[in-house]
PDB file of C-alpha atoms in Angstrom:
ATOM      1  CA  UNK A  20       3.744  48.495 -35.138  1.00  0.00           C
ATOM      2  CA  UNK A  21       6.346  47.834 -32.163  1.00  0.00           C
ATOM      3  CA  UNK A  22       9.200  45.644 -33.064  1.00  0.00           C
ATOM      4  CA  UNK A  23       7.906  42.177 -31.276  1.00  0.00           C
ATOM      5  CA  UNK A  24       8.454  39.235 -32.828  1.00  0.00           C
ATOM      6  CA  UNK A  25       6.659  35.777 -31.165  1.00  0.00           C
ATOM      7  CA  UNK A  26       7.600  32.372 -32.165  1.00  0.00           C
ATOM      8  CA  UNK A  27       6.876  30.251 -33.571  1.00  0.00           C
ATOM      9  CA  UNK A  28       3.426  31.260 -34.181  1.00  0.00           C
ATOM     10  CA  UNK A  29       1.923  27.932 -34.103  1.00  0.00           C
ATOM     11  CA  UNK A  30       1.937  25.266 -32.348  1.00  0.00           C
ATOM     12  CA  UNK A  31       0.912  21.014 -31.695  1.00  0.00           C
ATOM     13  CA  UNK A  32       2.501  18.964 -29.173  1.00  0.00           C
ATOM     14  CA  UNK A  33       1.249  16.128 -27.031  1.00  0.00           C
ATOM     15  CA  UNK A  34       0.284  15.865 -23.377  1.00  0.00           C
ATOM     16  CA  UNK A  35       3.179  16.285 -20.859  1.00  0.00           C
ATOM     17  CA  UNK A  36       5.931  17.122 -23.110  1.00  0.00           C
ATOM     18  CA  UNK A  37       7.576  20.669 -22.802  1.00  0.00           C
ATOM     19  CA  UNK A  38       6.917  23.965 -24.433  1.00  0.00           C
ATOM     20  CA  UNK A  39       8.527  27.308 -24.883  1.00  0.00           C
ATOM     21  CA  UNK A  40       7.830  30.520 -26.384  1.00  0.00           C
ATOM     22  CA  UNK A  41       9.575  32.747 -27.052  1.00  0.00           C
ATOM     23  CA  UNK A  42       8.981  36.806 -27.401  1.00  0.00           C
ATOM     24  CA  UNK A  43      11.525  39.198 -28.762  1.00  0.00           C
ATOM     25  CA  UNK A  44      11.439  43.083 -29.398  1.00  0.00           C
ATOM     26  CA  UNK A  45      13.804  45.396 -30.822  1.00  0.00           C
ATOM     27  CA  UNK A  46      12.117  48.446 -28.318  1.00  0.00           C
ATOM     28  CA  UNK A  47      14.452  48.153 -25.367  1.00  0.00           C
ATOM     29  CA  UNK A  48      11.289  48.673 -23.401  1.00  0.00           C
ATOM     30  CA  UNK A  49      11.708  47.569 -19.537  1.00  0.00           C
ATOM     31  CA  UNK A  50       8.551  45.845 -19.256  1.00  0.00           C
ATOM     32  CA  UNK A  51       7.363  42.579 -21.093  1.00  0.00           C
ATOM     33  CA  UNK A  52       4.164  40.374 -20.624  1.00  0.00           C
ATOM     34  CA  UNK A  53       2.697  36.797 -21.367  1.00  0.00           C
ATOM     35  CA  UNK A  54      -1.254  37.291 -21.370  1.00  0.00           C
ATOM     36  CA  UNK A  55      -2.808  34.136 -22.545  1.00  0.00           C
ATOM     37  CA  UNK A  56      -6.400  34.373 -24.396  1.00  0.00           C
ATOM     38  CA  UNK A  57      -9.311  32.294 -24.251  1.00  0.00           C
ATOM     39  CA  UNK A  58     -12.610  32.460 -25.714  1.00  0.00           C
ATOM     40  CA  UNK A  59     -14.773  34.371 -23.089  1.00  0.00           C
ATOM     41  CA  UNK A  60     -12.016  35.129 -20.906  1.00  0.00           C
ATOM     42  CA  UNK A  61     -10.840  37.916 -22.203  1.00  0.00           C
ATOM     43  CA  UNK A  62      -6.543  38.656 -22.048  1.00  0.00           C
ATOM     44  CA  UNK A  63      -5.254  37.174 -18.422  1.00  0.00           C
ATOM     45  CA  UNK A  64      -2.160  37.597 -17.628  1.00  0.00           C
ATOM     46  CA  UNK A  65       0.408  34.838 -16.588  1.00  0.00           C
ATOM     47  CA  UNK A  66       3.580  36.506 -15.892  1.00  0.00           C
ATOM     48  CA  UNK A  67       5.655  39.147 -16.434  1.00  0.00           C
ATOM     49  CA  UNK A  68       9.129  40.661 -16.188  1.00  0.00           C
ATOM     50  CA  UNK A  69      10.084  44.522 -14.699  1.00  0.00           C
ATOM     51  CA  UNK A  70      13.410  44.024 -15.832  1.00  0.00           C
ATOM     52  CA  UNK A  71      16.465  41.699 -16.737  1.00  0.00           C
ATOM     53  CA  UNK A  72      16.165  38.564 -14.167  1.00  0.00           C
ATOM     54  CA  UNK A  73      13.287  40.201 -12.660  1.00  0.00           C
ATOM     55  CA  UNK A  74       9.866  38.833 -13.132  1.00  0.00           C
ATOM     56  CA  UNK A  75       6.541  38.499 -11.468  1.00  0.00           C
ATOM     57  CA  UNK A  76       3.692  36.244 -11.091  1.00  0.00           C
ATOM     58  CA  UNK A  77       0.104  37.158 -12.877  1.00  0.00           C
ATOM     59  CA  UNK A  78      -3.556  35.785 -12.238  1.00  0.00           C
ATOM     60  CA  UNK A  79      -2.639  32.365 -14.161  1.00  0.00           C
ATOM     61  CA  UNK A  80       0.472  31.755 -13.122  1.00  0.00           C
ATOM     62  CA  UNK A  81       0.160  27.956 -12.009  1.00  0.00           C
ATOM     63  CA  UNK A  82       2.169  25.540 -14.862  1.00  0.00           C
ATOM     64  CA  UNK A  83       3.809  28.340 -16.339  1.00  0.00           C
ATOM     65  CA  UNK A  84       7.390  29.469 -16.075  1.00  0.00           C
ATOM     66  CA  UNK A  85       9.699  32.554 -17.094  1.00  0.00           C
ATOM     67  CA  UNK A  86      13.165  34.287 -17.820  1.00  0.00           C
ATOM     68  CA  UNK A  87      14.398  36.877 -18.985  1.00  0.00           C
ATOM     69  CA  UNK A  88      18.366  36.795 -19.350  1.00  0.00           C
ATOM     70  CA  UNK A  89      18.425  39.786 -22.300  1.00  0.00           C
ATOM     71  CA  UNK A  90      16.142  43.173 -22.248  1.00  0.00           C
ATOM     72  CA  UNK A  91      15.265  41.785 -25.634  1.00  0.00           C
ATOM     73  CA  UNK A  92      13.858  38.485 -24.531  1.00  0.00           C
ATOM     74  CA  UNK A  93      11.366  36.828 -22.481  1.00  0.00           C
ATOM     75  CA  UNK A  94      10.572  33.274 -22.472  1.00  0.00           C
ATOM     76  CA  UNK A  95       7.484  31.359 -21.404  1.00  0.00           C
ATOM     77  CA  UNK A  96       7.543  28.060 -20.559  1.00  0.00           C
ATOM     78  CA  UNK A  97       5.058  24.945 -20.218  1.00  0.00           C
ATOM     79  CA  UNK A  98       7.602  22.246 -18.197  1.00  0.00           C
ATOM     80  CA  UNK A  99       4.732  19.366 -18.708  1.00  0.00           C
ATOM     81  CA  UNK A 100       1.691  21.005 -21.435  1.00  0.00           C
ATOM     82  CA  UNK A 101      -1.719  19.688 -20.432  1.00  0.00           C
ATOM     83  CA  UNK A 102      -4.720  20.516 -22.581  1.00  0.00           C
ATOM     84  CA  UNK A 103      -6.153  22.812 -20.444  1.00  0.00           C
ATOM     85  CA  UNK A 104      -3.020  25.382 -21.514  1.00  0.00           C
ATOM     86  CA  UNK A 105      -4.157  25.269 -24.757  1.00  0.00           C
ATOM     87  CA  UNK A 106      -4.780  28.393 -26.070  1.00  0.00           C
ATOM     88  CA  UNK A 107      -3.397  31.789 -27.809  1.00  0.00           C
ATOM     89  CA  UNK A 108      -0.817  33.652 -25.851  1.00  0.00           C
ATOM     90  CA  UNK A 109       0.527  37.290 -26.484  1.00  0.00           C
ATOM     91  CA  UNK A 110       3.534  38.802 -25.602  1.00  0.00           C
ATOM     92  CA  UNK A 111       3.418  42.336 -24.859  1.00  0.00           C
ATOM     93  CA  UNK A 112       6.234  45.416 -23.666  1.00  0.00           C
ATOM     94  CA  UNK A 113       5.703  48.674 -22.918  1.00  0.00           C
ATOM     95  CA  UNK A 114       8.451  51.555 -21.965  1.00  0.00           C
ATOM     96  CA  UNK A 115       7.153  51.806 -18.467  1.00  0.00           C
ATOM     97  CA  UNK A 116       4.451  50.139 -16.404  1.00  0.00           C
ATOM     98  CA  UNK A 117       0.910  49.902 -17.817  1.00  0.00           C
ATOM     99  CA  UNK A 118      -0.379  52.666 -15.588  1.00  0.00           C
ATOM    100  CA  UNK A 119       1.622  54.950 -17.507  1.00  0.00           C
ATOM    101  CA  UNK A 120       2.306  53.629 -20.742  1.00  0.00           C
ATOM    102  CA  UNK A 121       0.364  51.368 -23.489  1.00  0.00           C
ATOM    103  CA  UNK A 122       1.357  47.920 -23.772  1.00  0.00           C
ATOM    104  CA  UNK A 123       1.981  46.936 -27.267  1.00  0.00           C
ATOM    105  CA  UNK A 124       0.890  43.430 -28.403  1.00  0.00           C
ATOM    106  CA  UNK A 125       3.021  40.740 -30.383  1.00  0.00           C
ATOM    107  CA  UNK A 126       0.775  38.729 -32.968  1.00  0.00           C
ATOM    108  CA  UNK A 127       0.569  35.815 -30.804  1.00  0.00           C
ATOM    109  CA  UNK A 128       1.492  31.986 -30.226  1.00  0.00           C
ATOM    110  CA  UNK A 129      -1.855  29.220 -31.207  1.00  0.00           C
ATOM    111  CA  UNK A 130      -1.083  26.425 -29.103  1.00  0.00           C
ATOM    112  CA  UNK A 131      -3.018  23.366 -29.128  1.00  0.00           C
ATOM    113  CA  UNK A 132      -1.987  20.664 -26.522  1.00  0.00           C
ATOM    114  CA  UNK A 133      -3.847  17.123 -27.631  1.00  0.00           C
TER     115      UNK A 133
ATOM    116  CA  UNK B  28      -8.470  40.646  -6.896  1.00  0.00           C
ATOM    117  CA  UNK B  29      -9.708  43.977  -8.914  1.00  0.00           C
ATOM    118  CA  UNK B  30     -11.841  42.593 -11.548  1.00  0.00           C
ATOM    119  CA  UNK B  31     -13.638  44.804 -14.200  1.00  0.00           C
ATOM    120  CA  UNK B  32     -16.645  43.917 -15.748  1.00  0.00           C
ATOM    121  CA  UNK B  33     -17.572  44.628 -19.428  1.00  0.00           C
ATOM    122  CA  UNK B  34     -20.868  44.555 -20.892  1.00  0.00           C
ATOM    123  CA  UNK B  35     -22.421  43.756 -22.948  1.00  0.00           C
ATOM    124  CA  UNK B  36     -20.717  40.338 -24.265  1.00  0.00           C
ATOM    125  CA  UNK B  37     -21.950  40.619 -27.693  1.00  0.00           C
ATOM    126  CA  UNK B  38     -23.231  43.322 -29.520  1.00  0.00           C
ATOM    127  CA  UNK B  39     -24.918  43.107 -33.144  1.00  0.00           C
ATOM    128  CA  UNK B  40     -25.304  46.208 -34.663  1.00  0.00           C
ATOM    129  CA  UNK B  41     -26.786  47.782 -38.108  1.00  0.00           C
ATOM    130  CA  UNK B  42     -24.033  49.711 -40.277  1.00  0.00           C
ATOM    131  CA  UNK B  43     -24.668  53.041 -39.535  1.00  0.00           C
ATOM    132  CA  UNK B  44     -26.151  52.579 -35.493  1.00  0.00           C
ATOM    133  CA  UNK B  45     -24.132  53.597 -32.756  1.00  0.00           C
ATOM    134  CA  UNK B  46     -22.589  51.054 -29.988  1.00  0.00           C
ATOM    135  CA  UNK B  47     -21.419  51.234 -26.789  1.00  0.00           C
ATOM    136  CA  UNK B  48     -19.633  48.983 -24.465  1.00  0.00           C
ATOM    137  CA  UNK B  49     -19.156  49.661 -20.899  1.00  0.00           C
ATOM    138  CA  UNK B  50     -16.519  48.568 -17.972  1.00  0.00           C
ATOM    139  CA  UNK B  51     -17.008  48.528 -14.254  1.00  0.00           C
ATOM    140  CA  UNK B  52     -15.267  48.250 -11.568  1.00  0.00           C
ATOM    141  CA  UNK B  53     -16.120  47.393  -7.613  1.00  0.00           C
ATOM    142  CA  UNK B  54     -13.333  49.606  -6.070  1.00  0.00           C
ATOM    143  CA  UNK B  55     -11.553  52.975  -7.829  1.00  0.00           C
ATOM    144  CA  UNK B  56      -9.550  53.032 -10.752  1.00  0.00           C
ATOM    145  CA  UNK B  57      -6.404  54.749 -10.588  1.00  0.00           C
ATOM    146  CA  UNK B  58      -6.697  55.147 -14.853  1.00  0.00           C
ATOM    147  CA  UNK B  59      -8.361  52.834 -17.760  1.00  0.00           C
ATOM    148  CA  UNK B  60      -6.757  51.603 -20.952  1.00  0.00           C
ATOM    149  CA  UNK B  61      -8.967  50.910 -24.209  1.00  0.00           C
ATOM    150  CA  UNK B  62      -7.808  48.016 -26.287  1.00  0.00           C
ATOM    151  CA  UNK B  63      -9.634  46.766 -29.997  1.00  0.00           C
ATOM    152  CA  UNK B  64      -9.036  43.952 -31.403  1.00  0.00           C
ATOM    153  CA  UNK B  65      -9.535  42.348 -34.947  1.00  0.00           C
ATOM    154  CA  UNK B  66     -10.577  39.375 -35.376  1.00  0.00           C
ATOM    155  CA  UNK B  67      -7.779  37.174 -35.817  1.00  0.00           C
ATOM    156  CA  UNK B  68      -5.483  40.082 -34.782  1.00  0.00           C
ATOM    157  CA  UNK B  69      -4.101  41.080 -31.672  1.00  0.00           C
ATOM    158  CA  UNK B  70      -4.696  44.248 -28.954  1.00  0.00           C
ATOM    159  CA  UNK B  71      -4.212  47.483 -30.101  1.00  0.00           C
ATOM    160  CA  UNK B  72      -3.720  50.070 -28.044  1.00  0.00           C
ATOM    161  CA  UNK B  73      -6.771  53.065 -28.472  1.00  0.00           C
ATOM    162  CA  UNK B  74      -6.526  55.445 -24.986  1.00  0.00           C
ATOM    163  CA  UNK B  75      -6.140  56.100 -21.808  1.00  0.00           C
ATOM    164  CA  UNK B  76      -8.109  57.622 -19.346  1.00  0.00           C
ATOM    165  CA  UNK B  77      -6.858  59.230 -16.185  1.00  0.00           C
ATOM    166  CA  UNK B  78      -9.041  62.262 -14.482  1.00  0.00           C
ATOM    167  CA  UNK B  79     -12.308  61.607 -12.537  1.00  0.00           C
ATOM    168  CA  UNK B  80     -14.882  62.542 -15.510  1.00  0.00           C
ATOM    169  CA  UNK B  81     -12.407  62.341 -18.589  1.00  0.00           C
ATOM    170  CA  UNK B  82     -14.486  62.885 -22.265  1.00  0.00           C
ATOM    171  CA  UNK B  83     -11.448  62.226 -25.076  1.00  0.00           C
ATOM    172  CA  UNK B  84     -12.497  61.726 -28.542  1.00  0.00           C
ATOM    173  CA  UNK B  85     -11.075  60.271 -31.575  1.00  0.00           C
ATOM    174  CA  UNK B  86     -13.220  60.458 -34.936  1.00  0.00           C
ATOM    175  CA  UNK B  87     -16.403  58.693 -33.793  1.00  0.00           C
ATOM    176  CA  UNK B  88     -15.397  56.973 -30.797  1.00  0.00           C
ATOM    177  CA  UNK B  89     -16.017  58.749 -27.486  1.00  0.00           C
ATOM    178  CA  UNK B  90     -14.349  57.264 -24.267  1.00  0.00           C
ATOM    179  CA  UNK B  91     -15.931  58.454 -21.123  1.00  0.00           C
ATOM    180  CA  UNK B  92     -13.908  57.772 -17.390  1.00  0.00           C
ATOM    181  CA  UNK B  93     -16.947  58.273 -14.942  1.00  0.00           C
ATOM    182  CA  UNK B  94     -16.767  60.863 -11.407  1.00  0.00           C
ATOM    183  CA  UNK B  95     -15.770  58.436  -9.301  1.00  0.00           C
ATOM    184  CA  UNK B  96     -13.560  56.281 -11.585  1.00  0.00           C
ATOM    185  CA  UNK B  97     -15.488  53.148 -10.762  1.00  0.00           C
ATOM    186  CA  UNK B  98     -16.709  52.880 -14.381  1.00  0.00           C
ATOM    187  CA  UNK B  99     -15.746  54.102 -18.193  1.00  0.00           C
ATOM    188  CA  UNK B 100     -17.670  53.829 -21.187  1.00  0.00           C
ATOM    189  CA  UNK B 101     -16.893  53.440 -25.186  1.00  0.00           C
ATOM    190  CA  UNK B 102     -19.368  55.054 -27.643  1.00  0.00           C
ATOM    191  CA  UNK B 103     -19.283  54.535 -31.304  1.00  0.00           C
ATOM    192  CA  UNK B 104     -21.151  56.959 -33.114  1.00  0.00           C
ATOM    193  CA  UNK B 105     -22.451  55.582 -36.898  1.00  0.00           C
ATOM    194  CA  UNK B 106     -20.792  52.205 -36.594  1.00  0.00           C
ATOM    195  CA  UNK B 107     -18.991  50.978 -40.225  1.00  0.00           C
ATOM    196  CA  UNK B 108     -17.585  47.556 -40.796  1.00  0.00           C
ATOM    197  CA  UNK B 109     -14.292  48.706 -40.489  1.00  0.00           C
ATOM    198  CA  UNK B 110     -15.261  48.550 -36.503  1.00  0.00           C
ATOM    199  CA  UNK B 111     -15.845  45.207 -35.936  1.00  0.00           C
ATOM    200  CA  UNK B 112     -13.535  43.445 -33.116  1.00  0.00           C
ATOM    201  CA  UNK B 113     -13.810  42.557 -29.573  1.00  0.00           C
ATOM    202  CA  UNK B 114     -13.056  45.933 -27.408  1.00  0.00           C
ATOM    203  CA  UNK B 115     -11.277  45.607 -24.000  1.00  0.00           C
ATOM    204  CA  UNK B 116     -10.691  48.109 -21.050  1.00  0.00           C
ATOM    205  CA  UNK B 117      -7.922  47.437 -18.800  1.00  0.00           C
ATOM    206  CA  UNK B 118      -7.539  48.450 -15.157  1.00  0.00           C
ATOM    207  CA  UNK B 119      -3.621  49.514 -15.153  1.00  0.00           C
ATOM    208  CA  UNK B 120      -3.853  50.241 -11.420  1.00  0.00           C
ATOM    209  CA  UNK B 121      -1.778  47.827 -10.138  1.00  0.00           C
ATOM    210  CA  UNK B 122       2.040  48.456 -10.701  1.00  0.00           C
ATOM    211  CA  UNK B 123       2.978  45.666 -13.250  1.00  0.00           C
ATOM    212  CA  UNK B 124      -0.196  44.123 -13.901  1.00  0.00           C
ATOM    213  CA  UNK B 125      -3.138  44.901 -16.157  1.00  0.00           C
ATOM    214  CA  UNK B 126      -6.668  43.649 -15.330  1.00  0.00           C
ATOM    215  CA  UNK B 127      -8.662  43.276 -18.416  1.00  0.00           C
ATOM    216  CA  UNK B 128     -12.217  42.937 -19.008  1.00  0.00           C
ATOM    217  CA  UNK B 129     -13.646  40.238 -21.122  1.00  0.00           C
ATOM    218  CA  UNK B 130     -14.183  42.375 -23.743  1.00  0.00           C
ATOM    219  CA  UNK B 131     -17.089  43.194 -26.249  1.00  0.00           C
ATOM    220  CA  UNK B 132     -17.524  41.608 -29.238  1.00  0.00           C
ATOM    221  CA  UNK B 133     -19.208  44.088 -31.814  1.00  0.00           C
ATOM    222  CA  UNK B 134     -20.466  42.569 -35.031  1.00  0.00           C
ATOM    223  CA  UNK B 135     -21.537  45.286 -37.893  1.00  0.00           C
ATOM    224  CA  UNK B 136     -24.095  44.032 -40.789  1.00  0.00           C
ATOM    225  CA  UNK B 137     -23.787  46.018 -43.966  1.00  0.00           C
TER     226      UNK B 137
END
């Protein structure tokens, strides 16, 4: 398996208060993603990052924000959780863009937001 | 924006029957990804599809891009529990972003 490493891999919080995840690979690929998952809905994607300080918005992008100071990490972050971002998010990388290369999937973050 | 639809939803199967899920898409792919995932596990990478009319085949699973790259398919040939998971495609047109389906849930009953 690729080298990506999510933490922490779960967890609670409350309502309003903030939240970040973190994803880390030992690839040096260029890309890196932050898909969240949902039962029904399939992988969507909420942001993701072409390079060092250069990042891009996805389909879910609203309440979510990024960085990406290091090749080897990128960041996700929830400034003020509400429930309705509960759910499992993956971090993936791959070498190039996805239209030429596979993405490779990190084992993912359960977060529950009460 | 591009969406790709995946059907069925669900699929039950016997162990031994075959299965196939299939993706479509309104406008023309530029390629297709195949993803399966365990349950409680996350994507894996299967294939990629690029030509107009692309057959690949690994061990029982055939992936299929259709002529005019609106559509792909996933055949399972004599399904074993070891295939169970929820099977996405992904539209990996866009530079950057990935479009997946909703995936298909396969269930395999000994």
């Amino acid at each position: 398996d690729a080298g990506i490493t999510q933490s922490p891999r779960h967890k609670v919080t409350e309502t309003g208060t903030p939240v970040t995840l973190r994803c880390h690979q030992t690839e040096n690929h260029r890309y890196m993603y932050w898909y969240r998952q949902d039962p029904g809905h399939g992988l969507r994607l909420i942001h993701y990052s072409y390079g060092v300080k250069d990042t891009d918005k996805g389909e879910v992008s609203d309440g979510y924000s990024v960085s990406r100071s290091k090749t080897e990490d990128f960041l996700l972050t929830l400034e003020s959780a509400t429930s309705s971002q509960t759910s499992v998010y993956f971090c993936a990388i791959s070498s190039t863009g996805p239209s030429n290369q596979p993405q490779h999937f990190g084992d993912g973050t359960r977060l529950s937001i009460l | 924006g591009q969406q790709v639809m995946q059907i069925p939803q669900y699929q039950h199967v016997q162990e031994g029957e075959d299965f196939t899920t299939y993706c479509n898409s309104s406008t023309t792919l530029s390629n297709i990804q195949w993803y399966k995932q365990r349950p409680g596990g996350h994507p894996v990478f299967l294939i990629q599809l690029v030509k107009s009319g692309e057959v690949k085949k690994q061990k029982r699973l055939t992936f299929q891009f259709g002529e005019a790259k609106k559509n792909s398919s996933l055949h399972i040939t004599a399904t074993q529990t070891t295939d169970v998971g929820t099977y996405f495609c992904a539209d990996t047109s866009n530079a950057g972003k990935s479009t997946f389906g909703d995936g298909t849930t396969l269930t395999v009953k000994p």
